[in-house]
PDB file of C-alpha atoms and ligand atoms in Angstrom:
ATOM      1  CA  UNK S  18      98.451 141.135 109.240  1.00 93.00           C
ATOM      2  CA  UNK S  19      96.858 144.233 109.059  1.00 95.00           C
ATOM      3  CA  UNK S  20      98.875 147.193 107.240  1.00 97.00           C
ATOM      4  CA  UNK S  21      99.861 150.464 108.639  1.00 98.00           C
ATOM      5  CA  UNK S  22      98.379 153.993 108.268  1.00 98.00           C
ATOM      6  CA  UNK S  23     101.242 156.364 107.411  1.00 98.00           C
ATOM      7  CA  UNK S  24     100.958 159.952 108.105  1.00 98.00           C
ATOM      8  CA  UNK S  25     103.104 161.968 105.384  1.00 98.00           C
ATOM      9  CA  UNK S  26     103.736 165.556 105.283  1.00 98.00           C
ATOM     10  CA  UNK S  27     104.351 167.460 102.077  1.00 98.00           C
ATOM     11  CA  UNK S  28     106.233 170.111 101.474  1.00 98.00           C
ATOM     12  CA  UNK S  29     104.217 173.578 101.467  1.00 98.00           C
ATOM     13  CA  UNK S  30     105.625 175.246  98.598  1.00 96.00           C
ATOM     14  CA  UNK S  31     109.809 174.135  98.123  1.00 97.00           C
ATOM     15  CA  UNK S  32     109.572 170.840  96.830  1.00 97.00           C
ATOM     16  CA  UNK S  33     113.273 170.304  98.198  1.00 97.00           C
ATOM     17  CA  UNK S  34     111.445 170.013 101.579  1.00 98.00           C
ATOM     18  CA  UNK S  35     110.024 167.013 101.019  1.00 98.00           C
ATOM     19  CA  UNK S  36     111.820 163.989 102.875  1.00 98.00           C
ATOM     20  CA  UNK S  37     113.613 161.104 102.253  1.00 98.00           C
ATOM     21  CA  UNK S  38     111.192 159.132 104.344  1.00 98.00           C
ATOM     22  CA  UNK S  39     108.318 160.333 102.976  1.00 98.00           C
ATOM     23  CA  UNK S  40     109.419 159.536  99.442  1.00 98.00           C
ATOM     24  CA  UNK S  41     110.456 156.242 100.255  1.00 98.00           C
ATOM     25  CA  UNK S  42     107.069 155.581 102.655  1.00 98.00           C
ATOM     26  CA  UNK S  43     104.961 156.531  99.657  1.00 98.00           C
ATOM     27  CA  UNK S  44     106.698 154.192  97.007  1.00 98.00           C
ATOM     28  CA  UNK S  45     106.162 151.113  99.231  1.00 98.00           C
ATOM     29  CA  UNK S  46     102.981 151.968 100.803  1.00 98.00           C
ATOM     30  CA  UNK S  47     100.314 150.143  98.593  1.00 98.00           C
ATOM     31  CA  UNK S  48      97.458 153.078  98.074  1.00 98.00           C
ATOM     32  CA  UNK S  49      97.894 157.021  98.869  1.00 98.00           C
ATOM     33  CA  UNK S  50      94.963 158.918 100.042  1.00 97.00           C
ATOM     34  CA  UNK S  51      95.282 162.270  98.910  1.00 97.00           C
ATOM     35  CA  UNK S  52      92.684 165.282  99.229  1.00 94.00           C
ATOM     36  CA  UNK S  53      93.166 166.025  95.566  1.00 94.00           C
ATOM     37  CA  UNK S  54      94.318 163.247  93.524  1.00 95.00           C
ATOM     38  CA  UNK S  55      94.974 165.830  90.237  1.00 95.00           C
ATOM     39  CA  UNK S  56      97.216 168.141  92.886  1.00 95.00           C
ATOM     40  CA  UNK S  57      99.299 165.381  94.448  1.00 96.00           C
ATOM     41  CA  UNK S  58      99.954 163.548  91.118  1.00 96.00           C
ATOM     42  CA  UNK S  59     102.084 166.625  89.964  1.00 95.00           C
ATOM     43  CA  UNK S  60     104.185 166.055  93.629  1.00 97.00           C
ATOM     44  CA  UNK S  61     104.060 162.187  93.061  1.00 97.00           C
ATOM     45  CA  UNK S  62     105.591 162.585  89.510  1.00 97.00           C
ATOM     46  CA  UNK S  63     108.012 164.763  90.630  1.00 97.00           C
ATOM     47  CA  UNK S  64     109.601 162.200  92.921  1.00 98.00           C
ATOM     48  CA  UNK S  65     109.149 159.210  90.532  1.00 98.00           C
ATOM     49  CA  UNK S  66     106.418 157.544  92.801  1.00 98.00           C
ATOM     50  CA  UNK S  67     103.720 155.381  91.212  1.00 97.00           C
ATOM     51  CA  UNK S  68     101.616 154.330  93.821  1.00 98.00           C
ATOM     52  CA  UNK S  69      98.025 154.127  93.157  1.00 97.00           C
ATOM     53  CA  UNK S  70      96.079 156.848  94.371  1.00 97.00           C
ATOM     54  CA  UNK S  71      92.418 158.090  95.947  1.00 96.00           C
ATOM     55  CA  UNK S  72      91.062 160.646  96.794  1.00 95.00           C
ATOM     56  CA  UNK S  73      90.208 161.187 100.673  1.00 95.00           C
ATOM     57  CA  UNK S  74      88.694 164.812 101.206  1.00 91.00           C
ATOM     58  CA  UNK S  75      86.514 166.601 103.805  1.00 87.00           C
ATOM     59  CA  UNK S  76      83.019 165.593 102.046  1.00 90.00           C
ATOM     60  CA  UNK S  77      83.967 161.709 101.132  1.00 91.00           C
ATOM     61  CA  UNK S  78      85.448 160.917 104.303  1.00 87.00           C
ATOM     62  CA  UNK S  79      82.924 158.595 106.168  1.00 89.00           C
ATOM     63  CA  UNK S  80      82.951 156.624 102.584  1.00 91.00           C
ATOM     64  CA  UNK S  81      86.156 156.932 101.898  1.00 94.00           C
ATOM     65  CA  UNK S  82      87.657 156.380 105.298  1.00 95.00           C
ATOM     66  CA  UNK S  83      85.669 153.463 105.142  1.00 95.00           C
ATOM     67  CA  UNK S  84      87.387 151.752 102.323  1.00 96.00           C
ATOM     68  CA  UNK S  85      90.625 153.071 103.063  1.00 97.00           C
ATOM     69  CA  UNK S  86      90.123 150.869 106.710  1.00 97.00           C
ATOM     70  CA  UNK S  87      88.874 147.884 104.993  1.00 97.00           C
ATOM     71  CA  UNK S  88      92.453 148.076 102.871  1.00 97.00           C
ATOM     72  CA  UNK S  89      94.141 148.460 105.800  1.00 98.00           C
ATOM     73  CA  UNK S  90      92.335 145.597 107.672  1.00 97.00           C
ATOM     74  CA  UNK S  91      93.349 143.193 104.603  1.00 97.00           C
ATOM     75  CA  UNK S  92      97.088 143.853 104.937  1.00 98.00           C
ATOM     76  CA  UNK S  93      97.826 147.118 102.692  1.00 98.00           C
ATOM     77  CA  UNK S  94      99.872 149.729 104.045  1.00 98.00           C
ATOM     78  CA  UNK S  95      98.100 153.144 103.560  1.00 98.00           C
ATOM     79  CA  UNK S  96      99.625 156.528 103.130  1.00 98.00           C
ATOM     80  CA  UNK S  97      97.421 159.950 104.040  1.00 98.00           C
ATOM     81  CA  UNK S  98      98.805 162.923 102.187  1.00 98.00           C
ATOM     82  CA  UNK S  99      97.313 166.389 101.903  1.00 97.00           C
ATOM     83  CA  UNK S 100      97.605 168.989  99.600  1.00 97.00           C
ATOM     84  CA  UNK S 101     100.768 170.714 101.369  1.00 97.00           C
ATOM     85  CA  UNK S 102     102.291 170.350 104.857  1.00 98.00           C
ATOM     86  CA  UNK S 103     101.059 167.562 107.752  1.00 98.00           C
ATOM     87  CA  UNK S 104      97.765 165.854 107.411  1.00 98.00           C
ATOM     88  CA  UNK S 105      95.543 166.771 110.252  1.00 97.00           C
ATOM     89  CA  UNK S 106      96.201 170.153 110.867  1.00 98.00           C
ATOM     90  CA  UNK S 107      93.588 172.087 109.265  1.00 97.00           C
ATOM     91  CA  UNK S 108      93.554 169.186 106.959  1.00 96.00           C
ATOM     92  CA  UNK S 109      91.321 165.780 106.570  1.00 95.00           C
ATOM     93  CA  UNK S 110      92.491 163.110 108.921  1.00 97.00           C
ATOM     94  CA  UNK S 111      92.243 163.072 112.032  1.00 96.00           C
ATOM     95  CA  UNK S 112      89.138 161.075 111.655  1.00 95.00           C
ATOM     96  CA  UNK S 113      90.954 158.786 109.641  1.00 97.00           C
ATOM     97  CA  UNK S 114      93.307 158.666 112.349  1.00 98.00           C
ATOM     98  CA  UNK S 115      91.006 157.893 115.396  1.00 97.00           C
ATOM     99  CA  UNK S 116      88.574 154.964 113.346  1.00 97.00           C
ATOM    100  CA  UNK S 117      92.279 153.278 112.368  1.00 98.00           C
ATOM    101  CA  UNK S 118      93.518 153.377 115.833  1.00 98.00           C
ATOM    102  CA  UNK S 119      89.946 152.272 117.207  1.00 97.00           C
ATOM    103  CA  UNK S 120      90.094 149.229 114.574  1.00 97.00           C
ATOM    104  CA  UNK S 121      93.630 148.227 116.258  1.00 97.00           C
ATOM    105  CA  UNK S 122      95.345 149.684 113.022  1.00 98.00           C
ATOM    106  CA  UNK S 123      98.879 151.123 113.626  1.00 98.00           C
ATOM    107  CA  UNK S 124      99.051 154.782 113.075  1.00 98.00           C
ATOM    108  CA  UNK S 125     102.756 156.116 111.863  1.00 98.00           C
ATOM    109  CA  UNK S 126     103.548 159.966 111.381  1.00 98.00           C
ATOM    110  CA  UNK S 127     106.594 160.706 108.575  1.00 98.00           C
ATOM    111  CA  UNK S 128     107.306 164.293 109.832  1.00 98.00           C
ATOM    112  CA  UNK S 129     107.866 166.933 107.462  1.00 98.00           C
ATOM    113  CA  UNK S 130     106.483 170.563 106.929  1.00 98.00           C
ATOM    114  CA  UNK S 131     103.719 172.487 108.364  1.00 98.00           C
ATOM    115  CA  UNK S 132     103.296 176.440 107.738  1.00 98.00           C
ATOM    116  CA  UNK S 133     102.177 177.101 111.423  1.00 98.00           C
ATOM    117  CA  UNK S 134     105.554 175.532 112.808  1.00 98.00           C
ATOM    118  CA  UNK S 135     107.552 176.913 110.299  1.00 98.00           C
ATOM    119  CA  UNK S 136     106.190 180.493 110.666  1.00 98.00           C
ATOM    120  CA  UNK S 137     106.725 179.885 114.243  1.00 98.00           C
ATOM    121  CA  UNK S 138     110.056 179.323 114.028  1.00 98.00           C
ATOM    122  CA  UNK S 139     111.117 182.484 112.166  1.00 97.00           C
ATOM    123  CA  UNK S 140     108.356 185.143 113.316  1.00 97.00           C
ATOM    124  CA  UNK S 141     110.547 186.488 116.460  1.00 96.00           C
ATOM    125  CA  UNK S 142     107.542 186.213 118.657  1.00 97.00           C
ATOM    126  CA  UNK S 143     107.720 183.726 122.095  1.00 96.00           C
ATOM    127  CA  UNK S 144     108.195 180.246 121.403  1.00 96.00           C
ATOM    128  CA  UNK S 145     108.299 178.587 124.914  1.00 95.00           C
ATOM    129  CA  UNK S 146     104.640 178.368 124.755  1.00 96.00           C
ATOM    130  CA  UNK S 147     101.800 178.793 121.571  1.00 97.00           C
ATOM    131  CA  UNK S 148      97.950 178.522 120.943  1.00 97.00           C
ATOM    132  CA  UNK S 149      97.659 177.146 117.624  1.00 98.00           C
ATOM    133  CA  UNK S 150      94.313 177.816 116.154  1.00 98.00           C
ATOM    134  CA  UNK S 151      93.649 177.086 113.239  1.00 98.00           C
ATOM    135  CA  UNK S 152      91.117 178.981 111.048  1.00 98.00           C
ATOM    136  CA  UNK S 153      88.911 181.633 112.037  1.00 98.00           C
ATOM    137  CA  UNK S 154      85.309 181.640 111.513  1.00 98.00           C
ATOM    138  CA  UNK S 155      84.351 183.553 107.934  1.00 96.00           C
ATOM    139  CA  UNK S 156      81.579 185.815 109.418  1.00 96.00           C
ATOM    140  CA  UNK S 157      82.963 188.777 111.408  1.00 95.00           C
ATOM    141  CA  UNK S 158      80.745 188.472 114.358  1.00 96.00           C
ATOM    142  CA  UNK S 159      81.473 184.966 114.895  1.00 97.00           C
ATOM    143  CA  UNK S 160      85.515 185.506 114.049  1.00 98.00           C
ATOM    144  CA  UNK S 161      85.240 188.654 116.518  1.00 97.00           C
ATOM    145  CA  UNK S 162      83.803 185.804 119.594  1.00 97.00           C
ATOM    146  CA  UNK S 163      86.457 183.331 118.273  1.00 98.00           C
ATOM    147  CA  UNK S 164      89.203 186.119 118.578  1.00 97.00           C
ATOM    148  CA  UNK S 165      87.511 187.628 121.963  1.00 97.00           C
ATOM    149  CA  UNK S 166      88.468 183.624 123.336  1.00 97.00           C
ATOM    150  CA  UNK S 167      91.694 183.589 122.462  1.00 97.00           C
ATOM    151  CA  UNK S 168      92.497 187.078 124.619  1.00 94.00           C
ATOM    152  CA  UNK S 169      93.904 185.094 127.672  1.00 92.00           C
ATOM    153  CA  UNK S 170      95.696 182.358 125.448  1.00 93.00           C
ATOM    154  CA  UNK S 171      98.827 181.044 126.358  1.00 88.00           C
ATOM    155  CA  UNK S 172     102.085 182.425 124.965  1.00 95.00           C
ATOM    156  CA  UNK S 173     101.969 183.292 121.030  1.00 97.00           C
ATOM    157  CA  UNK S 174      98.530 182.844 119.109  1.00 98.00           C
ATOM    158  CA  UNK S 175      98.680 180.893 115.782  1.00 98.00           C
ATOM    159  CA  UNK S 176      96.272 181.208 112.989  1.00 98.00           C
ATOM    160  CA  UNK S 177      95.835 180.012 109.337  1.00 98.00           C
ATOM    161  CA  UNK S 178      93.494 182.341 106.965  1.00 97.00           C
ATOM    162  CA  UNK S 179      92.600 182.545 103.598  1.00 95.00           C
ATOM    163  CA  UNK S 180      94.356 184.915 101.346  1.00 93.00           C
ATOM    164  CA  UNK S 181      91.264 187.105 100.590  1.00 91.00           C
ATOM    165  CA  UNK S 182      90.256 187.169 104.529  1.00 94.00           C
ATOM    166  CA  UNK S 183      93.842 187.936 105.548  1.00 95.00           C
ATOM    167  CA  UNK S 184      92.948 192.440 105.879  1.00 93.00           C
ATOM    168  CA  UNK S 185      89.663 191.388 107.601  1.00 95.00           C
ATOM    169  CA  UNK S 186      90.739 189.182 109.993  1.00 97.00           C
ATOM    170  CA  UNK S 187      93.510 191.894 111.098  1.00 96.00           C
ATOM    171  CA  UNK S 188      91.511 194.330 111.324  1.00 95.00           C
ATOM    172  CA  UNK S 189      89.284 192.079 113.337  1.00 96.00           C
ATOM    173  CA  UNK S 190      92.475 191.230 115.890  1.00 97.00           C
ATOM    174  CA  UNK S 191      93.210 195.189 116.263  1.00 95.00           C
ATOM    175  CA  UNK S 192      89.193 195.811 117.453  1.00 95.00           C
ATOM    176  CA  UNK S 193      89.047 192.897 119.656  1.00 96.00           C
ATOM    177  CA  UNK S 194      92.457 192.272 120.993  1.00 95.00           C
ATOM    178  CA  UNK S 195      94.400 195.530 120.866  1.00 91.00           C
ATOM    179  CA  UNK S 196      97.514 196.720 119.321  1.00 83.00           C
ATOM    180  CA  UNK S 197      99.464 193.731 120.020  1.00 92.00           C
ATOM    181  CA  UNK S 198     102.551 192.667 117.768  1.00 95.00           C
ATOM    182  CA  UNK S 199     101.398 190.463 114.485  1.00 97.00           C
ATOM    183  CA  UNK S 200     103.581 188.931 112.321  1.00 97.00           C
ATOM    184  CA  UNK S 201     102.047 187.960 108.653  1.00 96.00           C
ATOM    185  CA  UNK S 202     104.433 185.125 108.093  1.00 96.00           C
ATOM    186  CA  UNK S 203     103.657 184.835 104.078  1.00 94.00           C
ATOM    187  CA  UNK S 204     104.413 182.654 101.148  1.00 95.00           C
ATOM    188  CA  UNK S 205     106.533 180.204 103.550  1.00 97.00           C
ATOM    189  CA  UNK S 206     109.405 178.513 101.858  1.00 97.00           C
ATOM    190  CA  UNK S 207     108.473 179.918  98.236  1.00 96.00           C
ATOM    191  CA  UNK S 208     110.320 182.643  96.287  1.00 92.00           C
ATOM    192  CA  UNK S 209     108.539 185.857  98.082  1.00 89.00           C
ATOM    193  CA  UNK S 210     108.530 184.328 101.388  1.00 94.00           C
ATOM    194  CA  UNK S 211     108.393 187.049 104.093  1.00 92.00           C
ATOM    195  CA  UNK S 212     107.698 188.178 107.456  1.00 95.00           C
ATOM    196  CA  UNK S 213     105.961 191.262 108.317  1.00 93.00           C
ATOM    197  CA  UNK S 214     105.954 192.871 111.618  1.00 95.00           C
ATOM    198  CA  UNK S 215     103.375 195.662 112.990  1.00 94.00           C
ATOM    199  CA  UNK S 216     100.142 196.136 114.666  1.00 94.00           C
ATOM    200  CA  UNK S 217      97.187 194.674 113.042  1.00 94.00           C
ATOM    201  CA  UNK S 218      96.045 197.886 111.359  1.00 91.00           C
ATOM    202  CA  UNK S 219      99.504 198.983 110.010  1.00 91.00           C
ATOM    203  CA  UNK S 220      99.448 195.326 108.854  1.00 92.00           C
ATOM    204  CA  UNK S 221      95.986 195.410 107.926  1.00 90.00           C
ATOM    205  CA  UNK S 222      96.659 198.536 105.949  1.00 87.00           C
ATOM    206  CA  UNK S 223      99.913 197.089 104.036  1.00 84.00           C
ATOM    207  CA  UNK S 224      97.699 193.990 103.279  1.00 83.00           C
ATOM    208  CA  UNK S 225      95.280 196.250 101.017  1.00 75.00           C
ATOM    209  CA  UNK S 226      98.112 197.968  99.593  1.00 70.00           C
ATOM    210  CA  UNK S 227      98.699 194.917  97.068  1.00 63.00           C
ATOM    211  CA  UNK S 228      99.952 192.190  99.548  1.00 54.00           C
ATOM    212  CA  UNK S 229      96.864 190.116  99.777  1.00 62.00           C
ATOM    213  CA  UNK S 230      97.947 187.744  97.331  1.00 76.00           C
ATOM    214  CA  UNK S 231      99.449 184.010  98.307  1.00 90.00           C
ATOM    215  CA  UNK S 232      99.344 181.924 101.350  1.00 95.00           C
ATOM    216  CA  UNK S 233      99.939 183.326 104.639  1.00 96.00           C
ATOM    217  CA  UNK S 234     100.026 182.354 108.702  1.00 98.00           C
ATOM    218  CA  UNK S 235      99.063 185.270 110.954  1.00 98.00           C
ATOM    219  CA  UNK S 236     100.522 184.983 114.297  1.00 98.00           C
ATOM    220  CA  UNK S 237      99.800 187.119 117.473  1.00 98.00           C
ATOM    221  CA  UNK S 238     102.078 188.095 120.438  1.00 97.00           C
ATOM    222  CA  UNK S 239     101.127 187.424 123.718  1.00 94.00           C
ATOM    223  CA  UNK S 240      99.200 190.138 125.587  1.00 87.00           C
ATOM    224  CA  UNK S 241     102.103 191.035 127.563  1.00 79.00           C
ATOM    225  CA  UNK S 242     105.021 190.514 125.683  1.00 71.00           C
ATOM    226  CA  UNK S 243     106.859 193.661 124.879  1.00 53.00           C
ATOM    227  CA  UNK S 244     106.882 195.150 121.283  1.00 50.00           C
ATOM    228  CA  UNK S 245     109.646 194.525 119.527  1.00 49.00           C
ATOM    229  CA  UNK S 246     111.514 197.877 120.229  1.00 43.00           C
ATOM    230  CA  UNK S 247     114.294 198.933 117.024  1.00 41.00           C
ATOM    231  CA  UNK S 248     116.409 195.734 117.517  1.00 53.00           C
ATOM    232  CA  UNK S 249     115.841 194.896 114.010  1.00 59.00           C
ATOM    233  CA  UNK S 250     116.773 195.543 110.876  1.00 72.00           C
ATOM    234  CA  UNK S 251     117.431 199.523 109.938  1.00 79.00           C
ATOM    235  CA  UNK S 252     114.623 201.264 107.823  1.00 85.00           C
ATOM    236  CA  UNK S 253     117.521 201.408 105.066  1.00 85.00           C
ATOM    237  CA  UNK S 254     118.248 197.171 105.545  1.00 82.00           C
ATOM    238  CA  UNK S 255     114.990 196.276 105.322  1.00 84.00           C
ATOM    239  CA  UNK S 256     114.463 198.590 102.134  1.00 88.00           C
ATOM    240  CA  UNK S 257     117.311 197.213 100.508  1.00 86.00           C
ATOM    241  CA  UNK S 258     116.626 193.829 101.393  1.00 83.00           C
ATOM    242  CA  UNK S 259     113.134 194.247  99.824  1.00 85.00           C
ATOM    243  CA  UNK S 260     114.464 195.701  96.565  1.00 86.00           C
ATOM    244  CA  UNK S 261     116.489 192.516  96.232  1.00 82.00           C
ATOM    245  CA  UNK S 262     113.911 190.214  96.736  1.00 75.00           C
ATOM    246  CA  UNK S 263     112.586 191.569  93.608  1.00 82.00           C
ATOM    247  CA  UNK S 264     110.051 194.315  94.925  1.00 85.00           C
ATOM    248  CA  UNK S 265     108.758 197.320  93.339  1.00 90.00           C
ATOM    249  CA  UNK S 266     109.837 200.628  94.664  1.00 92.00           C
ATOM    250  CA  UNK S 267     105.970 201.092  95.699  1.00 92.00           C
ATOM    251  CA  UNK S 268     105.901 197.798  97.410  1.00 88.00           C
ATOM    252  CA  UNK S 269     109.002 198.106  99.212  1.00 88.00           C
ATOM    253  CA  UNK S 270     107.788 201.393 100.601  1.00 89.00           C
ATOM    254  CA  UNK S 271     104.448 199.902 101.893  1.00 86.00           C
ATOM    255  CA  UNK S 272     106.185 196.575 103.289  1.00 85.00           C
ATOM    256  CA  UNK S 273     108.997 198.990 105.273  1.00 85.00           C
ATOM    257  CA  UNK S 274     106.353 201.411 106.252  1.00 83.00           C
ATOM    258  CA  UNK S 275     104.229 198.429 107.749  1.00 77.00           C
ATOM    259  CA  UNK S 276     107.122 197.189 109.264  1.00 75.00           C
ATOM    260  CA  UNK S 277     108.657 200.039 110.778  1.00 75.00           C
ATOM    261  CA  UNK S 278     105.771 202.653 111.130  1.00 75.00           C
ATOM    262  CA  UNK S 279     107.750 205.242 108.884  1.00 82.00           C
ATOM    263  CA  UNK S 280     106.046 207.562 106.615  1.00 85.00           C
ATOM    264  CA  UNK S 281     105.475 206.279 103.212  1.00 89.00           C
ATOM    265  CA  UNK S 282     106.320 208.762 100.709  1.00 90.00           C
ATOM    266  CA  UNK S 283     109.385 209.121 102.703  1.00 89.00           C
ATOM    267  CA  UNK S 284     110.502 205.510 102.222  1.00 91.00           C
ATOM    268  CA  UNK S 285     109.663 205.532  98.753  1.00 93.00           C
ATOM    269  CA  UNK S 286     111.606 208.239  98.088  1.00 91.00           C
ATOM    270  CA  UNK S 287     114.687 206.306  99.523  1.00 91.00           C
ATOM    271  CA  UNK S 288     113.837 203.131  97.993  1.00 91.00           C
ATOM    272  CA  UNK S 289     113.742 205.408  94.741  1.00 91.00           C
ATOM    273  CA  UNK S 290     116.963 206.359  95.418  1.00 89.00           C
ATOM    274  CA  UNK S 291     118.508 202.851  96.387  1.00 88.00           C
ATOM    275  CA  UNK S 292     117.164 201.295  93.089  1.00 85.00           C
ATOM    276  CA  UNK S 293     118.785 204.147  90.927  1.00 82.00           C
ATOM    277  CA  UNK S 294     122.189 203.456  92.270  1.00 74.00           C
ATOM    278  CA  UNK S 295     121.278 199.903  92.128  1.00 65.00           C
TER     279      UNK S 295
HETATM  280  N1  LIG D 316      97.946 171.100 106.699  1.00 59.39           N
HETATM  281  C1  LIG D 316      98.468 172.133 106.173  1.00 59.39           C
HETATM  282  C2  LIG D 316     100.022 172.388 107.385  1.00 59.39           C
HETATM  283  O1  LIG D 316     100.544 171.646 107.828  1.00 59.39           O
HETATM  284  O2  LIG D 316     100.288 173.553 107.854  1.00 59.39           O
HETATM  285  C3  LIG D 316      97.521 173.466 106.585  1.00 59.39           C
HETATM  286  C4  LIG D 316      96.385 173.204 105.244  1.00 59.39           C
HETATM  287  S1  LIG D 316      95.255 174.673 105.668  1.00 59.39           S
HETATM  288  C5  LIG D 316      94.451 173.946 104.333  1.00 59.39           C
HETATM  289  C6  LIG D 316      95.936 175.768 104.483  1.00 59.39           C
HETATM  290  C7  LIG D 316      96.626 177.065 104.985  1.00 59.39           C
HETATM  291  O3  LIG D 316      97.969 176.779 105.990  1.00 59.39           O
HETATM  292  C8  LIG D 316      96.762 178.076 104.710  1.00 59.39           C
HETATM  293  O4  LIG D 316      95.669 178.798 104.182  1.00 59.39           O
HETATM  294  C9  LIG D 316      97.650 178.896 105.232  1.00 59.39           C
HETATM  295  O5  LIG D 316      96.862 179.779 106.089  1.00 59.39           O
HETATM  296  C10 LIG D 316      98.683 178.056 105.502  1.00 59.39           C
HETATM  297  N2  LIG D 316      99.910 178.235 104.615  1.00 59.39           N
HETATM  298  C11 LIG D 316      99.812 176.759 103.864  1.00 59.39           C
HETATM  299  N3  LIG D 316     101.191 176.542 103.280  1.00 59.39           N
HETATM  300  C12 LIG D 316     101.480 177.831 103.722  1.00 59.39           C
HETATM  301  C13 LIG D 316     102.588 178.613 102.906  1.00 59.39           C
HETATM  302  N4  LIG D 316     103.861 178.198 102.196  1.00 59.39           N
HETATM  303  N5  LIG D 316     103.118 180.066 103.527  1.00 59.39           N
HETATM  304  C14 LIG D 316     102.162 180.428 104.476  1.00 59.39           C
HETATM  305  N6  LIG D 316     101.038 179.940 104.941  1.00 59.39           N
HETATM  306  C15 LIG D 316     100.750 178.821 104.196  1.00 59.39           C
END
C-alpha cells in the first residue's frame, strides 16, 4: 500500500503553537521533507523528533519531488514542513501535493499556524471576505501593476512582504490604492508582536523610523470600508501599552504617531513623562 503525504503546519515564531497532532505525525512519519533542514532540525529536536530529514525547496522541487513520490509509492509516510507556518502558502509544496494526488496518493493536511490568517484574525479589518495575494513583485513597476489589479479585489487584501521592502510597498499602496486603512501585523506570536494601524504613508514613515526589522503581514481595508474612527484605545492608552511592551520612548512616540496621526513631538513628551512615572 502507498504511504500518505502529510502537509504539516509548524509555528510562525512561538513554539507553543505547535500542535499535538503535528508532533505525533512528524514522529510517526518515515521521512520529513523540509525547506531548510538545518533550520527545521532545531524545531524537531525541541520536540524530540528524530525522524530522518530530507530537503525540499524551490530549486530542487523537480528532483526531490520524484524521490519523495517514490518513497510514498513504496509505502513510506512522508511529512512536508516549511521553515514556518503552513507549507504551500507562499512556500514550496503545491507541486508535490498535485503530483501526489495525480499518482493516487492520499494527502492529509495537519493544520496549524499561518501568518496570513493569524494577522487577519486580529487586524480589525473585515474578515467575511478577503483576498490573499502572497508576495508583491520586487520591482516597483511590476509591484504597482500588481497592486492596481487588486484595487477591486474582494474584501480585505492580505499580503506577505520581506522586511526590507515593507516601506517601499506601503508607499506604492498609497500611490496606487489611495489612503485606505492599512494594518502592518509585525512579529506575530513573538515577543515584539504588534499591529500598526494607519494610512499607507503614515505606516511607511513609521517603518522608516526604525520598525523595519521583523516579519510582516500587510493588510489593506476594502475600498468601501469606513476608516476606523477613534473607537480604539486613546493615545495615552497606546503610549502606555507600547512602553509596557518594552519600547523606547522614541519608538513609542513613532508607533503611536503612526497609529493616531498625532504629532510625534507631543507624543514623545507624554511618553517621557509616563516613563518617569513608571
Ligand atoms: N507558509 C507561511 C505561512 O503559513 O504563513 C508563510 C511563508 S512566507 C515564505 C514568509 C512570510 O510570511 C514573511 O515574509 C511574512 O510576510 C509572513 N510571516 C511569517 N511569519 C510571520 C510572523 N511571525 N509575523 C508576521 N509575518 C510573518
